[in-house]
Structures are given as structure tokens and as C-alpha cells.
CSV table of C-alpha atoms in Angstrom, one decimal:
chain,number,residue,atom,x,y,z
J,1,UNK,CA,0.0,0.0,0.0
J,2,UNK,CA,2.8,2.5,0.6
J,3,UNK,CA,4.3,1.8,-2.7
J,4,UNK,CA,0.8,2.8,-4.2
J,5,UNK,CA,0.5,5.7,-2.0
J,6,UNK,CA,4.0,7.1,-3.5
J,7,UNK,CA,3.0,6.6,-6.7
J,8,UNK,CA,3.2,9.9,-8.6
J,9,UNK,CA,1.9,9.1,-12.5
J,10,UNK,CA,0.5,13.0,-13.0
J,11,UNK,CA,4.1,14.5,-12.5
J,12,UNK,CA,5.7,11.5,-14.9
J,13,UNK,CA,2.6,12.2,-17.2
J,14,UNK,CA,3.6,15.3,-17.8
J,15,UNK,CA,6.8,15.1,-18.1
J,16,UNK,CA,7.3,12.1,-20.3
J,17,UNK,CA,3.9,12.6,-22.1
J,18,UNK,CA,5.5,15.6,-24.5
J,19,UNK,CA,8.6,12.7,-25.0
J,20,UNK,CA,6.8,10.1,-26.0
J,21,UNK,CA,4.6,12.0,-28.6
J,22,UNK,CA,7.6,12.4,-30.4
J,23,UNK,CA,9.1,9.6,-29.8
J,24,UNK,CA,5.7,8.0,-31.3
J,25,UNK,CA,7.0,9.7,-34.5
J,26,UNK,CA,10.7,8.3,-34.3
J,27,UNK,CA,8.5,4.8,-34.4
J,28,UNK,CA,5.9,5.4,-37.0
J,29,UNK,CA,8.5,6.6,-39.3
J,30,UNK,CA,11.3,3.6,-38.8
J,31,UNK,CA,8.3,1.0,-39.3
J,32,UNK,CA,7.0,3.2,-42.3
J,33,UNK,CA,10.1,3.2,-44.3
J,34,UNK,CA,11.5,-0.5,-42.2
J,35,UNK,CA,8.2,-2.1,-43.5
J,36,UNK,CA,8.3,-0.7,-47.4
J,37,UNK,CA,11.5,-2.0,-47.7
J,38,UNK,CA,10.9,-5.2,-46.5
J,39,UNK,CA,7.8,-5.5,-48.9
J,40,UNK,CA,10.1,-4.6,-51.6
J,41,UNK,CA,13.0,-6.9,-50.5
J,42,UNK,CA,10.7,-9.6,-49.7
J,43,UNK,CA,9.1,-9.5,-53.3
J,44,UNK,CA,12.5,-10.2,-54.8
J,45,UNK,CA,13.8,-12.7,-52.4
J,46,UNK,CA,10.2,-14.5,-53.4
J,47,UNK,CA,10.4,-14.1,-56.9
J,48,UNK,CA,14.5,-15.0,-56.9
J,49,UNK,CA,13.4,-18.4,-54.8
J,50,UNK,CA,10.4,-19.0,-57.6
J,51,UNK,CA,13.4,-18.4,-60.4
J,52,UNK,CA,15.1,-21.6,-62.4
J,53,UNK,CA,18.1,-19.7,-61.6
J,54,UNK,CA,19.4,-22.7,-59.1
J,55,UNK,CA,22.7,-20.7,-58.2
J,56,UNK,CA,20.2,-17.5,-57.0
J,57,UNK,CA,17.9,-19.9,-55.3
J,58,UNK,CA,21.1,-21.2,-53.1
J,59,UNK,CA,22.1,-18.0,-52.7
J,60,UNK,CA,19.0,-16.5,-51.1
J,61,UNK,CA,18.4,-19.9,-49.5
J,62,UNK,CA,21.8,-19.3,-47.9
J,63,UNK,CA,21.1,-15.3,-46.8
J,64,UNK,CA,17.4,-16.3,-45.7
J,65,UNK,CA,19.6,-18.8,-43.2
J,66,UNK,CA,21.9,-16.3,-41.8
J,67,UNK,CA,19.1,-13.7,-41.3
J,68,UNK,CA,16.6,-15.8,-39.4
J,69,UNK,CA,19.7,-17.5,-37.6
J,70,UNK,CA,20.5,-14.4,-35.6
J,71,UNK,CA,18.8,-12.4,-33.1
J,72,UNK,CA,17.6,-9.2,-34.9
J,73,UNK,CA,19.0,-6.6,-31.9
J,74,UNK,CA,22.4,-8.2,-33.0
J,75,UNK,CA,21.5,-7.5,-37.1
J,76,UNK,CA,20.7,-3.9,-35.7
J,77,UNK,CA,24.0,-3.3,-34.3
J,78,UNK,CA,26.2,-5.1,-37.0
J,79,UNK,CA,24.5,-2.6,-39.4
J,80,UNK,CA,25.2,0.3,-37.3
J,81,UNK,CA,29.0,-0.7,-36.1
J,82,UNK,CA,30.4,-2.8,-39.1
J,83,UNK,CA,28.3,-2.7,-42.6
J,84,UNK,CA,29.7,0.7,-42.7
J,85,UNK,CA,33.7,-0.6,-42.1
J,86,UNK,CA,33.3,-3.1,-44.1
J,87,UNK,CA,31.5,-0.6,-47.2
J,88,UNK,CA,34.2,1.5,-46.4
J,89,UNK,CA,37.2,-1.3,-46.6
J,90,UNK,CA,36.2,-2.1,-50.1
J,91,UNK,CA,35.8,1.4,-51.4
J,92,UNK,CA,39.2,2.6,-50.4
J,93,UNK,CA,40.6,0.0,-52.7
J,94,UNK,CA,39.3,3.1,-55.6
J,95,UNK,CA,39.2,6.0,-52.9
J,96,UNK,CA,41.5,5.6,-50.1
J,97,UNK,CA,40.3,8.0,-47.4
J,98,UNK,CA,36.7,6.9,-47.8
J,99,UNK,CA,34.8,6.7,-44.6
J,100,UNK,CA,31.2,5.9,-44.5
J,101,UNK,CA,29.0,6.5,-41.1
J,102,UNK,CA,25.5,5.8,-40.8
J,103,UNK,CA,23.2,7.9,-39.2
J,104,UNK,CA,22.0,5.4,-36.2
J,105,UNK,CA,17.8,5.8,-37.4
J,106,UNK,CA,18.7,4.8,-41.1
J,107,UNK,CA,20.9,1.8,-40.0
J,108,UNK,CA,18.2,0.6,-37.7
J,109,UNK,CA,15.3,1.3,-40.2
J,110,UNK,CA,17.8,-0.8,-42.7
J,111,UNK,CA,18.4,-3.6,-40.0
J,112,UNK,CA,14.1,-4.1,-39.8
J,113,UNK,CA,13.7,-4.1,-43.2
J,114,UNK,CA,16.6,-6.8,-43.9
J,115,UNK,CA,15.7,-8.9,-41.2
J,116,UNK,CA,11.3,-8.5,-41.6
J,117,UNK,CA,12.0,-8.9,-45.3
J,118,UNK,CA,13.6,-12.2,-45.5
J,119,UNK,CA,10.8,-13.4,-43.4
J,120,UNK,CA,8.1,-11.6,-45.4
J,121,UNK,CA,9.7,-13.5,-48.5
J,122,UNK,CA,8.6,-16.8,-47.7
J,123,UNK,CA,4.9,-15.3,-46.4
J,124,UNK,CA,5.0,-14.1,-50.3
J,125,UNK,CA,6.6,-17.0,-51.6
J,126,UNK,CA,3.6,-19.2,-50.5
J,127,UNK,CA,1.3,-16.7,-51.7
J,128,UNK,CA,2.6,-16.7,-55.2
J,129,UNK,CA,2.5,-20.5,-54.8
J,130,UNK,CA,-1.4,-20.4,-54.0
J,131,UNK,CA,-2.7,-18.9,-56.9
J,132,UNK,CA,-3.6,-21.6,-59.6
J,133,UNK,CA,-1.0,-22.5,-62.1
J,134,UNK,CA,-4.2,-21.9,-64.7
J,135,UNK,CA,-4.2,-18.3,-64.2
J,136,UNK,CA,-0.6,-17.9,-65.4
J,137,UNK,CA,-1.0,-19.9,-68.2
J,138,UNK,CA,-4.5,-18.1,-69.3
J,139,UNK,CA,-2.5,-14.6,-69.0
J,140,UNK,CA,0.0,-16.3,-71.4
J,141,UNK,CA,-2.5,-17.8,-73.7
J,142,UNK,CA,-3.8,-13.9,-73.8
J,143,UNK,CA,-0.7,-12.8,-74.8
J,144,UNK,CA,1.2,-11.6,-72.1
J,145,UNK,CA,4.6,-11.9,-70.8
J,146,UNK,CA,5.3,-13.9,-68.1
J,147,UNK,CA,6.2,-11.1,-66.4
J,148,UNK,CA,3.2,-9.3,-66.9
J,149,UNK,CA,1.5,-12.2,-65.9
J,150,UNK,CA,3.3,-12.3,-62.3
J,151,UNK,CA,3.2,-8.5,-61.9
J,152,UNK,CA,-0.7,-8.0,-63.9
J,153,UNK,CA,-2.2,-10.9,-62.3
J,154,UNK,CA,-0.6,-13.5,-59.9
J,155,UNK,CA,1.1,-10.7,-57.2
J,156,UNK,CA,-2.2,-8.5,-56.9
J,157,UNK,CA,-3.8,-11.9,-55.8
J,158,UNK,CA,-0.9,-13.1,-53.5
J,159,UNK,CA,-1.1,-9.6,-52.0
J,160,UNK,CA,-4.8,-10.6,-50.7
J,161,UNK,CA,-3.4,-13.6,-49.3
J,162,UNK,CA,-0.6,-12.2,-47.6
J,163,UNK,CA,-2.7,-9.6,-46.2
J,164,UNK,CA,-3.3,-10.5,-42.6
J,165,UNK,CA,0.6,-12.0,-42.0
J,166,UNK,CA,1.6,-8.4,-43.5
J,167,UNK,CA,-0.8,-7.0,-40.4
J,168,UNK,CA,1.0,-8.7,-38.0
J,169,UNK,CA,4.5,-8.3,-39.2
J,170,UNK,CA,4.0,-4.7,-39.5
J,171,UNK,CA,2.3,-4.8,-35.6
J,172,UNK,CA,5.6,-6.8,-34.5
J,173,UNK,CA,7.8,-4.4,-36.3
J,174,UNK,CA,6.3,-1.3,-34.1
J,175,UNK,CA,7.2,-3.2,-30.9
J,176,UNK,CA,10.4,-4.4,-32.3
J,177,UNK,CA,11.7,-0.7,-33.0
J,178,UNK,CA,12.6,-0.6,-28.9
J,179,UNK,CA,15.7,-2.6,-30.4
J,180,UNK,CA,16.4,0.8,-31.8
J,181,UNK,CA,17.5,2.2,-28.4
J,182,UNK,CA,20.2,0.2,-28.3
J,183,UNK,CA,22.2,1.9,-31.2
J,184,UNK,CA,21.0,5.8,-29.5
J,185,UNK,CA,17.9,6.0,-31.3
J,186,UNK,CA,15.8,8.4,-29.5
J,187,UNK,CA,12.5,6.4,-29.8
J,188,UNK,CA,10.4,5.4,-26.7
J,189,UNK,CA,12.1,3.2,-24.6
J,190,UNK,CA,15.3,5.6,-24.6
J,191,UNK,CA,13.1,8.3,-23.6
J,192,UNK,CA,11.3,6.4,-21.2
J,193,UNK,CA,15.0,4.8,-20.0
J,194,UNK,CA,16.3,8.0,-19.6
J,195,UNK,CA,13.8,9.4,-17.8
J,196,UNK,CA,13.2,6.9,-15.5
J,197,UNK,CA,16.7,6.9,-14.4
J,198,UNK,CA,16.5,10.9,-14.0
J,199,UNK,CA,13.4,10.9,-11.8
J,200,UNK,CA,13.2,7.5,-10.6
J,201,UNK,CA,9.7,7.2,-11.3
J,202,UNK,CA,10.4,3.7,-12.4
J,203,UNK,CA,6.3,2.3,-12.5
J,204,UNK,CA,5.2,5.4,-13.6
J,205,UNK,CA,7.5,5.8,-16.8
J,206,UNK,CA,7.4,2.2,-17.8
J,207,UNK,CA,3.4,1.9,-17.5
J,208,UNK,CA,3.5,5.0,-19.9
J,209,UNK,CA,5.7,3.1,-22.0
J,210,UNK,CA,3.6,0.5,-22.5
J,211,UNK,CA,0.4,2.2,-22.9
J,212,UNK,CA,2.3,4.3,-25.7
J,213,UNK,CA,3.0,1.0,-27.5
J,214,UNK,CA,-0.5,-0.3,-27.2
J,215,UNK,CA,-1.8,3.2,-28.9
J,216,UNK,CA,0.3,2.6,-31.9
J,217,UNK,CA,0.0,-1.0,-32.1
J,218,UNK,CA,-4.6,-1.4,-31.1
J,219,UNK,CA,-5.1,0.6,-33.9
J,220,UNK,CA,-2.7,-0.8,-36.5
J,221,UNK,CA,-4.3,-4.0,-36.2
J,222,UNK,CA,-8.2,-2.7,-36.5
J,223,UNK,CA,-7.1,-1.3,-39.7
J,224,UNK,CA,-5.6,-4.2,-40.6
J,225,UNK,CA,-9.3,-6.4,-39.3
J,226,UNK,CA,-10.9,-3.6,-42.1
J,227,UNK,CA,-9.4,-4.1,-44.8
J,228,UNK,CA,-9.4,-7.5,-45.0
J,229,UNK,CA,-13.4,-7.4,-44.1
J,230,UNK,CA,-13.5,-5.1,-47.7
J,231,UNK,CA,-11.3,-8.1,-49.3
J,232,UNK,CA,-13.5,-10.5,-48.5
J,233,UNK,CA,-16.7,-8.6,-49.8
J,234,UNK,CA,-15.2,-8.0,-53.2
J,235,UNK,CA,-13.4,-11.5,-53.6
């Protein structure tokens, strides 16, 4: 009862409230621009892996591995810390001198998209693989290329499919953005870290935390329950 009694949640409201609102933007945009790329990667990764190029289809089959074989907080900080040595190593072979740092939001906003798109991949992958083999060869039979085939008819289809994995990735990728405190990226939990260890308010700034998290994340997912009522009325 005493630890209720000290409890002071309208001095850490106020203090961490103005924080976290733009934190809330820090988040929105790394899962905006983490999640695009990862749709994009993820296409290609699905469409190299449906290829009759074997050698590609090892290939991805070998990055897909590595990916979803290490944690993602460690992905975040090996593309903070040492993609950019490493780009750096091999363009001083033709520009010695060449340093190349990365801005700590773009290599964690990279870092989700890698790591969410190799696992989006195979969600498309077996989306592709759904649609009936007939629908391809009618497009061709019509005259189009196979490409226009898989871009005109068989993706827009996957895409429906996909649609409520995509919900919850992109869900999972808000909540997943804390990962970003650990290479200084002023998103929530930093904020709510530091403050916490400035004030003490420990209950107080966490509980905030979380209720941040769930008003970014509850709404997400109703949209996501919407549009995939509308899908299912015009299918």
C-alpha cells in the first residue's frame, strides 16, 4: 500500500507525455520506411526463390539462413557498427580516405527491413505458390509476358493472401523498433530509460511506455481487421 501511495503518475505524465509523442513519431517513421522496404526486398527474395536460376535460389536460400539464424538486436547493431567498415574497406581499394558512417535511425530502419524482409519473403513465396498454375497460363494464352503475368495478375492476388501475416509483421515491427534504443535512437524506450533513471519514477514511466506501445500497435491491427473485411466482400 505505501508503494501505491507514493506513486506519482501525473508529475511523470507530464513530463514524459510531450517525449513520447515524439518519440511515437521516431517509431511510425522507422516501421514506415522498415516495412516498405521489407515489402520490396521480400518480393524479390520471393520471386529470386520461384526463379530456375538454381545458383540464386542457393544464394538466397543461404542469406534467408543467416538472417533468421541471428537475433535481430544483434542484425541492428552489426549494421550500425560494421556494414559501414566493411562498405568503407572495399571502397578505399578506388578512394582511399573513404569513410562511410551511418546515421543510427537509417541503420536501424535498414536492420528491420533486412531482417522483416527475408521473413516476409517466404509469407509471399507461399502466396505466389497459392494462386492456380491456370491463371498464369491463361495470362499467357492472352498474350502476355510472363512477367506481366506475375506483376498483372498473380502478385495483386498473393497480396490478398498475404494480407493479414503483413498486419501482423508490420504490428511486430512497431514493438520491435525498442531494439532501436540500443544503437542511441531516441525512440520510446530511450526516452522512457532515460527518464526513468533521471526521476526515478520507475512504474510510472514504464506503465506510460507500454500504454504508448498499445496506442500505436490497437489501432494498427483494426485497420488491418478492415481491410481485410473489404477483401472478402469484393473477392
Amino acid at each position: 500500500m505505501d508503494i501505491l501511495k507514493s506513486l506519482d503518475f501525473e508529475t511523470a505524465f507530464k513530463d514524459l507525455y510531450p517525449e513520447l509523442i515524439r518519440a511515437m513519431g521516431t517509431v511510425l517513421g522507422a516501421t514506415i520506411c522498415g516495412f516498405i522496404l521489407a515489402l520490396v526486398l521480400g518480393t524479390l527474395i520471393a520471386l529470386g526463390r520461384l526463379s530456375k536460376l538454381k545458383w540464386l535460389n542457393r544464394l538466397l536460400v543461404i542469406f534467408l539462413e543467416v538472417i533468421r539464424g541471428t537475433p535481430l538486436l544483434v542484425q541492428v547493431v552489426y549494421m550500425y557498427y560494421v556494414v559501414p567498415l566493411l562498405i568503407s574497406l572495399v571502397v578505399q581499394f578506388w578512394n582511399p580516405g573513404y569513410q562511410l558512417n551511418f546515421n543510427a535511425f537509417i541503420a536501424g530502419t535498414l536492420a528491420l527491413g533486412v531482417n522483416y524482409g527475408a521473413y516476409l519473403s517466404e509469407v509471399i513465396r507461399s502466396a505466389i505458390t497459392a494462386i492456380d498454375r491456370g491463371q498464369t497460363e491463361a495470362a499467357l494464352a492472352l498474350g502476355y509476358t510472363n512477367k506481366q503475368a506475375m506483376w498483372s495478375i498473380i502478385i495483386p492476388q498473393a497480396s490478398r493472401i498475404a494480407l493479414p501475416t503483413f498486419g501482423n509483421y508490420i504490428i511486430m515491427m512497431v514493438k520491435d523498433t525498442s531494439l532501436l534504443a540500443f544503437i542511441t535512437v531516441s525512440e520510446l524506450l530511450l526516452r522512457t530509460q532515460t527518464y526513468a533513471s533521471q526521476t526515478f519514477l520507475t512504474i510510472e514511466s514504464y506503465t506510460l511506455l507500454a500504454i504508448a506501445y498499445l496506442i500505436l500497435s490497437l489501432p494498427m491491427a483494426q485497420i488491418v481487421r478492415l481491410m481485410e473485411r473489404r477483401l472478402r466482400r469484393h473477392v
